[in-house]
Amino acid sequence: MIPVFANSAHVFTRERLVLRGGRLTKVALRVRFGLIRHPKHGPVLIDAGYGPRVTQGAGRSAALKLYAALLKPRLDPLQSPLAVLAHYGFDPADVQTIIVTHLHADHVTYLRDFPNARFIIAPEAVRFMANHSHLGNVHHGIFTELLPDDFADRLIDPLGLPQVEAPFGLGQGADLFGDGSILTIPLPGHAPGHLGVCFPHLDPPLLYATDAQWMMQAITQDRVPGFPATPLVFHDRAASQASITRIRAFIDQGGEVLLCHDPAPSRYDFTDQTDG
Ligand SMILES: [Zn+2]
């Protein structure tokens, strides 16, 4: 059971904004989402990428229109969640489980396309949204119009699932299917309730650390960007640093880490040559 991570879009930003001492030139960040084909539970998504609901359509709030105009994601429809699922012969209705690592727009755009999915998400993420949605606040990057109307009825709290010890000092994780194959790992700091996903049985164990940082060198070379980093990079800077320390220890003990936005290719990246 090997996950694949597809790239729903590119976002262009000055490297220095996401990497301390980085270049002033622009770097093409990826916007990954994951797909796991579980033998018993079918296709499981990790987030749902960027899509046209962010970039077009009259139904968008003014805040979402402004967000899209500022970030200007360049979508890749050939690597949308729908296209990647179709590549493996799945229909959106087949998806029963989506791990929602956090509620930033670039992680949730396709959630409305999965009528049968339940959402594994930290309650802190949902609470923060409930307390801030009235602001229509661009700098939080959360837009309730992107979520299914019955979102609140379809949530699963990872802390309500069996907790097991994740490898290499990551701490406790929720064992999603009771088989130890997929663990969600709290990685607080980037956004309220921010989650990573660990695959302990891969060789070496893999941690998808989502948005714990945006470039791997920020973690491995101790180059976390300083101010002015936007609230889209840090919700809680101290918690973020503690998560990075834990991720770094996981790497030092032999673990492999993948980030959502890191521009470097990964052997887990989806291509249309990836086995169906
Ligand atoms: Zn984010």
Short mmCIF file of C-alpha atoms and ligand atoms in Angstrom, two decimals:
data_model
loop_
_atom_site.label_atom_id
_atom_site.label_comp_id
_atom_site.label_asym_id
_atom_site.label_seq_id
_atom_site.Cartn_x
_atom_site.Cartn_y
_atom_site.Cartn_z
CA MET A 1 0.00 0.00 0.00
CA ILE A 2 2.13 2.86 -1.32
CA PRO A 3 0.64 6.37 -1.31
CA VAL A 4 0.92 8.67 -4.30
CA PHE A 5 0.99 12.46 -4.08
CA ALA A 6 -0.32 14.41 -7.05
CA ASN A 7 0.22 18.10 -7.75
CA SER A 8 -3.06 19.96 -8.17
CA ALA A 9 -1.43 23.35 -8.88
CA HIS A 10 1.67 25.49 -8.71
CA VAL A 11 1.92 28.67 -6.68
CA PHE A 12 4.72 31.12 -7.31
CA THR A 13 6.40 32.99 -4.49
CA ARG A 14 9.77 34.55 -3.74
CA GLU A 15 11.97 31.83 -2.27
CA ARG A 16 13.05 34.12 0.55
CA LEU A 17 9.49 34.25 1.89
CA VAL A 18 9.52 30.48 2.50
CA LEU A 19 13.24 29.86 3.14
CA ARG A 20 15.53 31.98 5.33
CA GLY A 21 18.41 33.30 3.22
CA GLY A 22 16.62 32.11 0.07
CA ARG A 23 16.76 33.80 -3.30
CA LEU A 24 14.65 36.79 -4.29
CA THR A 25 13.64 35.01 -7.47
CA LYS A 26 10.37 33.12 -7.60
CA VAL A 27 10.06 29.44 -6.87
CA ALA A 28 7.23 27.20 -8.14
CA LEU A 29 5.71 25.60 -5.07
CA ARG A 30 3.63 22.48 -5.55
CA VAL A 31 0.18 21.92 -4.04
CA ARG A 32 0.14 18.19 -3.35
CA PHE A 33 -2.63 15.96 -2.13
CA GLY A 34 -2.32 12.25 -1.39
CA LEU A 35 -4.14 9.11 -2.49
CA ILE A 36 -3.86 5.79 -0.70
CA ARG A 37 -5.49 2.70 -2.14
CA HIS A 38 -6.43 0.75 0.98
CA PRO A 39 -7.24 -2.93 0.34
CA LYS A 40 -10.29 -2.87 2.67
CA HIS A 41 -11.33 0.77 2.81
CA GLY A 42 -10.85 1.76 -0.83
CA PRO A 43 -9.44 5.08 -1.98
CA VAL A 44 -8.47 7.43 0.87
CA LEU A 45 -7.52 11.02 0.11
CA ILE A 46 -5.16 13.21 2.09
CA ASP A 47 -6.60 16.67 1.42
CA ALA A 48 -8.25 17.69 -1.81
CA GLY A 49 -5.97 20.21 -3.50
CA TYR A 50 -6.62 23.45 -5.38
CA GLY A 51 -9.28 23.63 -8.07
CA PRO A 52 -11.50 25.96 -10.10
CA ARG A 53 -13.81 26.69 -7.14
CA VAL A 54 -11.01 28.96 -5.87
CA THR A 55 -10.13 30.63 -9.16
CA GLN A 56 -13.48 31.11 -10.94
CA GLY A 57 -17.20 31.35 -10.36
CA ALA A 58 -19.62 34.04 -9.25
CA GLY A 59 -20.55 32.22 -6.04
CA ARG A 60 -17.22 33.08 -4.42
CA SER A 61 -17.10 35.54 -1.55
CA ALA A 62 -15.19 38.78 -2.06
CA ALA A 63 -12.57 37.42 0.33
CA LEU A 64 -12.04 34.28 -1.75
CA LYS A 65 -11.81 36.33 -4.96
CA LEU A 66 -9.14 38.50 -3.35
CA TYR A 67 -7.26 35.43 -2.05
CA ALA A 68 -7.27 33.87 -5.57
CA ALA A 69 -6.09 37.15 -7.11
CA LEU A 70 -3.22 37.41 -4.61
CA LEU A 71 -1.99 33.81 -4.83
CA LYS A 72 -2.79 33.18 -8.53
CA PRO A 73 -2.53 29.38 -8.40
CA ARG A 74 -1.81 27.76 -11.77
CA LEU A 75 -4.08 24.73 -11.74
CA ASP A 76 -3.19 21.39 -13.29
CA PRO A 77 -6.54 19.73 -14.12
CA LEU A 78 -4.70 16.55 -15.20
CA GLN A 79 -3.64 16.10 -11.57
CA SER A 80 -6.88 17.08 -9.86
CA PRO A 81 -8.22 14.58 -7.30
CA LEU A 82 -10.93 13.60 -9.80
CA ALA A 83 -8.42 12.95 -12.60
CA VAL A 84 -6.07 10.96 -10.37
CA LEU A 85 -8.92 8.84 -8.97
CA ALA A 86 -10.14 8.17 -12.53
CA HIS A 87 -6.59 7.08 -13.47
CA TYR A 88 -6.95 4.28 -10.92
CA GLY A 89 -10.51 3.46 -11.98
CA PHE A 90 -12.30 5.12 -9.05
CA ASP A 91 -15.43 7.25 -9.03
CA PRO A 92 -15.74 10.16 -6.55
CA ALA A 93 -18.58 8.23 -4.88
CA ASP A 94 -16.07 5.46 -3.99
CA VAL A 95 -14.20 7.73 -1.59
CA GLN A 96 -15.33 7.03 1.99
CA THR A 97 -12.49 8.70 3.90
CA ILE A 98 -10.63 11.98 3.47
CA ILE A 99 -7.95 13.12 5.92
CA VAL A 100 -8.30 16.90 6.09
CA THR A 101 -4.95 18.06 7.45
CA HIS A 102 -6.24 21.62 7.94
CA LEU A 103 -8.77 23.94 6.34
CA HIS A 104 -6.64 26.25 4.18
CA ALA A 105 -8.19 26.70 0.73
CA ASP A 106 -5.40 24.87 -1.09
CA HIS A 107 -6.24 21.68 0.85
CA VAL A 108 -10.03 21.56 0.58
CA THR A 109 -11.16 22.79 -2.84
CA TYR A 110 -12.53 19.48 -4.10
CA LEU A 111 -14.20 18.31 -0.86
CA ARG A 112 -17.66 19.08 -2.27
CA ASP A 113 -17.10 16.43 -4.96
CA PHE A 114 -17.15 13.50 -2.53
CA PRO A 115 -20.73 12.90 -1.33
CA ASN A 116 -19.93 9.70 0.60
CA ALA A 117 -16.73 10.75 2.34
CA ARG A 118 -16.27 11.28 6.05
CA PHE A 119 -13.64 13.80 7.05
CA ILE A 120 -10.92 12.99 9.56
CA ILE A 121 -10.07 16.41 10.96
CA ALA A 122 -8.91 17.84 14.29
CA PRO A 123 -11.71 19.56 16.24
CA GLU A 124 -9.43 22.60 16.79
CA ALA A 125 -9.50 23.24 13.02
CA VAL A 126 -13.30 23.18 12.94
CA ARG A 127 -13.62 25.34 16.07
CA PHE A 128 -11.25 27.97 14.70
CA MET A 129 -13.25 28.14 11.49
CA ALA A 130 -16.52 28.52 13.41
CA ASN A 131 -15.04 31.40 15.41
CA HIS A 132 -13.53 33.22 12.44
CA SER A 133 -15.77 32.54 9.44
CA HIS A 134 -17.77 35.74 9.95
CA LEU A 135 -14.64 37.72 9.10
CA GLY A 136 -14.34 36.26 5.60
CA ASN A 137 -10.74 36.70 6.47
CA VAL A 138 -8.22 36.41 3.63
CA HIS A 139 -5.17 36.08 5.83
CA HIS A 140 -6.54 32.96 7.55
CA GLY A 141 -6.98 31.30 4.13
CA ILE A 142 -10.25 29.62 5.20
CA PHE A 143 -13.42 29.95 3.12
CA THR A 144 -16.52 28.08 4.25
CA GLU A 145 -18.10 28.23 0.77
CA LEU A 146 -15.53 25.63 -0.35
CA LEU A 147 -16.87 23.04 2.12
CA PRO A 148 -19.84 20.71 1.61
CA ASP A 149 -23.09 22.05 3.10
CA ASP A 150 -23.27 19.07 5.47
CA PHE A 151 -19.58 19.23 6.41
CA ALA A 152 -20.31 19.42 10.16
CA ASP A 153 -22.29 16.15 10.05
CA ARG A 154 -19.48 14.15 8.46
CA LEU A 155 -16.54 14.73 10.80
CA ILE A 156 -14.40 12.13 12.57
CA ASP A 157 -12.21 13.28 15.48
CA PRO A 158 -8.86 11.47 15.22
CA LEU A 159 -8.58 11.49 19.03
CA GLY A 160 -11.68 9.25 19.11
CA LEU A 161 -9.72 6.55 17.21
CA PRO A 162 -7.18 4.13 18.75
CA GLN A 163 -3.92 5.93 19.58
CA VAL A 164 -0.63 4.18 18.86
CA GLU A 165 3.03 5.11 19.12
CA ALA A 166 4.39 6.41 15.79
CA PRO A 167 7.99 5.61 14.80
CA PHE A 168 11.14 7.60 15.58
CA GLY A 169 9.79 9.82 18.33
CA LEU A 170 6.85 11.34 16.46
CA GLY A 171 4.65 10.58 19.47
CA GLN A 172 1.10 9.26 19.48
CA GLY A 173 -0.91 9.05 16.30
CA ALA A 174 -4.46 7.97 15.48
CA ASP A 175 -4.54 4.54 13.83
CA LEU A 176 -7.17 5.26 11.17
CA PHE A 177 -8.11 1.73 10.20
CA GLY A 178 -6.87 -0.30 13.19
CA ASP A 179 -4.20 -1.96 11.05
CA GLY A 180 -1.32 0.41 11.81
CA SER A 181 -0.97 1.38 8.14
CA ILE A 182 -1.96 5.05 8.32
CA LEU A 183 -1.55 7.28 11.37
CA THR A 184 -2.52 10.93 11.65
CA ILE A 185 0.07 12.88 13.66
CA PRO A 186 -0.69 16.22 15.33
CA LEU A 187 1.86 18.76 14.00
CA PRO A 188 0.59 22.01 15.53
CA GLY A 189 1.80 25.45 14.50
CA HIS A 190 1.02 26.06 10.84
CA ALA A 191 -2.76 26.16 11.31
CA PRO A 192 -5.15 25.21 14.13
CA GLY A 193 -5.33 21.41 14.40
CA HIS A 194 -2.72 20.91 11.66
CA LEU A 195 -2.11 17.18 10.99
CA GLY A 196 0.61 15.13 9.35
CA VAL A 197 0.17 11.56 8.12
CA CYS A 198 2.62 8.75 8.92
CA PHE A 199 3.08 5.47 7.04
CA PRO A 200 5.06 3.34 9.54
CA HIS A 201 5.31 0.27 7.27
CA LEU A 202 7.06 1.95 4.36
CA ASP A 203 10.83 1.54 4.15
CA PRO A 204 11.88 3.94 5.49
CA PRO A 205 8.79 5.12 7.39
CA LEU A 206 7.27 8.15 5.66
CA LEU A 207 5.87 11.25 7.32
CA TYR A 208 3.76 13.51 5.12
CA ALA A 209 4.33 16.65 7.18
CA THR A 210 1.89 18.70 5.06
CA ASP A 211 2.56 22.42 5.72
CA ALA A 212 4.85 22.10 8.76
CA GLN A 213 7.15 24.07 6.43
CA TRP A 214 6.97 24.80 2.71
CA MET A 215 10.51 23.81 1.68
CA MET A 216 12.50 20.87 3.06
CA GLN A 217 15.69 22.93 3.47
CA ALA A 218 13.84 25.06 6.02
CA ILE A 219 13.72 21.93 8.20
CA THR A 220 16.94 20.12 7.29
CA GLN A 221 19.15 23.23 7.12
CA ASP A 222 17.47 25.12 9.94
CA ARG A 223 16.25 27.87 7.57
CA VAL A 224 12.71 28.56 8.78
CA PRO A 225 11.74 31.95 7.32
CA GLY A 226 11.81 34.91 9.67
CA PHE A 227 9.49 37.88 9.63
CA PRO A 228 7.64 38.91 7.58
CA ALA A 229 6.17 35.45 7.15
CA THR A 230 2.43 35.66 6.65
CA PRO A 231 -0.12 33.97 8.93
CA LEU A 232 -0.49 31.50 6.04
CA VAL A 233 2.93 30.13 7.08
CA PHE A 234 2.58 30.31 10.89
CA HIS A 235 -0.49 30.34 13.05
CA ASP A 236 1.53 29.67 16.24
CA ARG A 237 5.26 30.13 15.78
CA ALA A 238 6.39 28.42 19.02
CA ALA A 239 4.22 25.36 18.37
CA SER A 240 5.51 25.30 14.80
CA GLN A 241 9.12 25.25 16.00
CA ALA A 242 8.36 22.35 18.38
CA SER A 243 6.76 20.40 15.50
CA ILE A 244 9.81 21.07 13.30
CA THR A 245 12.13 19.81 16.06
CA ARG A 246 10.11 16.55 16.19
CA ILE A 247 10.19 16.21 12.37
CA ARG A 248 13.94 16.84 12.34
CA ALA A 249 14.45 14.08 14.95
CA PHE A 250 12.34 11.72 12.81
CA ILE A 251 14.62 12.44 9.82
CA ASP A 252 17.79 12.04 11.91
CA GLN A 253 16.63 8.56 12.96
CA GLY A 254 16.11 7.49 9.34
CA GLY A 255 12.55 8.60 8.55
CA GLU A 256 11.61 10.17 5.22
CA VAL A 257 9.57 13.39 5.08
CA LEU A 258 7.46 14.88 2.31
CA LEU A 259 5.88 18.35 2.37
CA CYS A 260 2.83 19.55 0.46
CA HIS A 261 4.48 22.56 -1.16
CA ASP A 262 8.13 21.52 -1.54
CA PRO A 263 9.17 22.16 -5.17
CA ALA A 264 11.63 19.23 -5.24
CA PRO A 265 10.30 16.03 -6.82
CA SER A 266 9.58 13.03 -4.61
CA ARG A 267 9.57 9.34 -5.47
CA TYR A 268 5.97 9.35 -4.20
CA ASP A 269 4.85 11.94 -6.76
CA PHE A 270 2.11 10.84 -9.15
CA THR A 271 2.76 10.80 -12.88
CA ASP A 272 0.35 9.45 -15.47
CA GLN A 273 2.87 6.61 -15.86
CA THR A 274 2.27 5.62 -12.23
CA ASP A 275 0.93 2.05 -12.10
CA GLY A 276 -2.86 1.85 -12.31
ZN ZN B 1 -1.77 25.56 4.88
#
